[in-house]
């Protein structure tokens, strides 16, 4: 294999100029760049990925910060597995490696240190909550010009770093669909309010109810887990049997599946006694009995876009990804 010095000699430039060309520096004139690339092509010169990383003076890793959730198989969770799949694919295409970092709720957010120690060249934060410490750690990255991305968590002043779907519209679609199916009193099952996507989904529910003049019901709030759906089943059953609600719009599929199972144990069946819609269009939505109506939010594409932001390939995301309703049996009245 040809060496960098041979390329430099053939192109009539210094070895440093060859390095600048292959590190993507903008300090090289276009004609010089073309001459170097032509010489490299003729000699069969391909710089190693390690050499490119040293030339760029940055790590070839994308750091992915994951929340530590005790007793939860994080990597088997549809939401995280889909996002990580998109991140991994984009990283592979750009020759970058992933460094997965789990953090507990009480752990210090020392994101800047990861860049100073050259452990990462870009950062993606999953499961970020809008709190003072989190915000300050992200603002420090912003002040120092480090590339990073948030997924499904929008913070004031940092919107250009957030990759997300239009969750307000997705929730509006799910609630409007339940109303169109003849369920007149849907209730909303929400997630923690310190996530912007939770707040957006609640607003989407309210918009759909207001559009038809229906009374809004005070939401039940869980933590996006199947267990929380099971725990809320008794309260949901009281709403249904008391005539306050006849359908449920859940903010994610895991809670919807927990509700479906818990309400069945209490003698209530989706499609017969109440309508049910979830959110995420996870694999589990296809496997329940009845199959779960849900909203598809393109988590794989979110991961790809987040990786491109963290790699510096994008200056800002292209906009909120459009959601899509996937209708199945859980939301349909029997015989309709």
Coordinates of C-alpha atoms in Angstrom, one line a residue, residues 180-310:
X180 CA -64.3 8.3 15.2
X181 CA -64.8 4.6 16.2
X182 CA -67.7 5.7 18.3
X183 CA -66.0 5.8 21.7
X184 CA -67.2 9.2 23.1
X185 CA -65.3 9.5 26.3
X186 CA -61.6 8.6 25.9
X187 CA -59.3 9.1 28.9
X188 CA -55.6 9.8 28.6
X189 CA -52.9 7.6 30.2
X190 CA -49.7 9.8 30.3
X191 CA -46.0 9.5 31.1
X192 CA -43.9 11.6 33.5
X193 CA -44.4 15.3 32.9
X194 CA -40.7 16.2 33.0
X195 CA -40.4 14.7 29.5
X196 CA -41.4 17.1 26.7
X197 CA -42.9 14.1 24.7
X198 CA -45.2 13.4 27.7
X199 CA -46.4 17.0 27.7
X200 CA -46.8 17.0 23.9
X201 CA -48.9 13.8 24.0
X202 CA -51.2 15.2 26.7
X203 CA -51.7 18.4 24.6
X204 CA -52.5 16.2 21.5
X205 CA -55.2 14.4 23.5
X206 CA -56.7 17.7 24.7
X207 CA -56.7 19.1 21.2
X208 CA -58.6 16.1 19.8
X209 CA -61.2 16.3 22.6
X210 CA -61.6 20.1 22.2
X211 CA -62.1 19.7 18.4
X212 CA -65.4 17.7 19.0
X213 CA -66.4 19.6 22.2
X214 CA -65.9 16.5 24.4
X215 CA -65.2 16.8 28.1
X216 CA -61.6 16.1 29.0
X217 CA -60.9 13.6 31.7
X218 CA -58.1 14.1 34.3
X219 CA -55.3 11.9 33.0
X220 CA -53.8 8.9 34.8
X221 CA -50.0 9.2 35.0
X222 CA -47.6 6.2 34.8
X223 CA -43.8 5.8 34.1
X224 CA -43.9 4.3 30.6
X225 CA -43.6 0.7 31.9
X226 CA -45.9 -2.3 31.6
X227 CA -46.0 -2.5 35.4
X228 CA -47.4 1.0 35.7
X229 CA -50.1 0.1 33.2
X230 CA -51.0 -2.9 35.3
X231 CA -51.0 -0.8 38.5
X232 CA -53.4 1.8 36.8
X233 CA -55.8 -0.9 35.6
X234 CA -58.0 -0.7 38.7
X235 CA -58.4 3.1 38.4
X236 CA -59.1 2.7 34.7
X237 CA -61.7 0.1 35.4
X238 CA -63.5 2.4 37.8
X239 CA -63.6 5.1 35.2
X240 CA -65.1 2.7 32.6
X241 CA -67.6 1.0 34.9
X242 CA -68.6 4.4 36.4
X243 CA -69.4 5.7 32.9
X244 CA -66.7 8.5 33.1
X245 CA -64.6 6.9 30.3
X246 CA -65.2 4.4 27.6
X247 CA -61.8 4.4 25.9
X248 CA -58.1 4.8 26.8
X249 CA -55.4 6.6 24.9
X250 CA -52.0 5.5 26.3
X251 CA -48.8 7.5 25.9
X252 CA -46.8 4.3 25.0
X253 CA -47.4 0.7 24.1
X254 CA -45.9 -0.7 27.3
X255 CA -48.4 1.0 29.5
X256 CA -51.2 0.1 27.0
X257 CA -50.2 -3.6 27.2
X258 CA -50.2 -3.5 31.0
X259 CA -53.6 -1.9 31.0
X260 CA -54.9 -4.5 28.5
X261 CA -53.7 -7.3 30.7
X262 CA -54.9 -5.8 34.0
X263 CA -58.3 -4.9 32.7
X264 CA -58.8 -8.4 31.3
X265 CA -58.1 -9.7 34.8
X266 CA -60.9 -7.5 36.0
X267 CA -63.3 -8.8 33.3
X268 CA -63.0 -6.0 30.8
X269 CA -62.1 -6.6 27.2
X270 CA -60.7 -4.1 24.7
X271 CA -63.0 -3.6 21.7
X272 CA -66.0 -4.9 23.7
X273 CA -66.1 -2.9 26.9
X274 CA -63.7 -0.1 26.0
X275 CA -61.4 1.1 23.2
X276 CA -57.7 1.2 23.5
X277 CA -54.8 2.9 21.6
X278 CA -51.1 2.9 22.4
X279 CA -48.1 4.8 21.1
X280 CA -44.8 3.5 19.6
X281 CA -46.1 0.8 17.3
X282 CA -43.8 -1.7 19.0
X283 CA -43.4 -5.4 18.2
X284 CA -45.6 -6.1 21.2
X285 CA -48.5 -4.2 19.7
X286 CA -48.8 -6.9 17.0
X287 CA -48.8 -9.8 19.5
X288 CA -51.5 -8.8 22.0
X289 CA -55.1 -10.2 21.9
X290 CA -56.7 -8.1 20.5
X291 CA -53.9 -6.5 18.5
X292 CA -53.1 -3.0 19.7
X293 CA -53.8 0.1 17.7
X294 CA -50.8 2.4 18.0
X295 CA -48.9 5.4 16.6
X296 CA -45.7 4.8 14.7
X297 CA -43.1 7.4 15.5
X298 CA -40.0 6.3 13.4
X299 CA -37.6 5.7 16.3
X300 CA -35.0 4.2 14.0
X301 CA -34.8 7.3 11.9
X302 CA -34.6 9.4 15.1
X303 CA -31.4 7.4 16.0
X304 CA -29.9 8.0 12.6
X305 CA -30.5 11.8 12.7
X306 CA -29.2 11.9 16.3
X307 CA -26.0 10.3 15.2
X308 CA -25.6 12.7 12.3
X309 CA -26.0 15.6 14.8
X310 CA -23.5 14.1 17.1

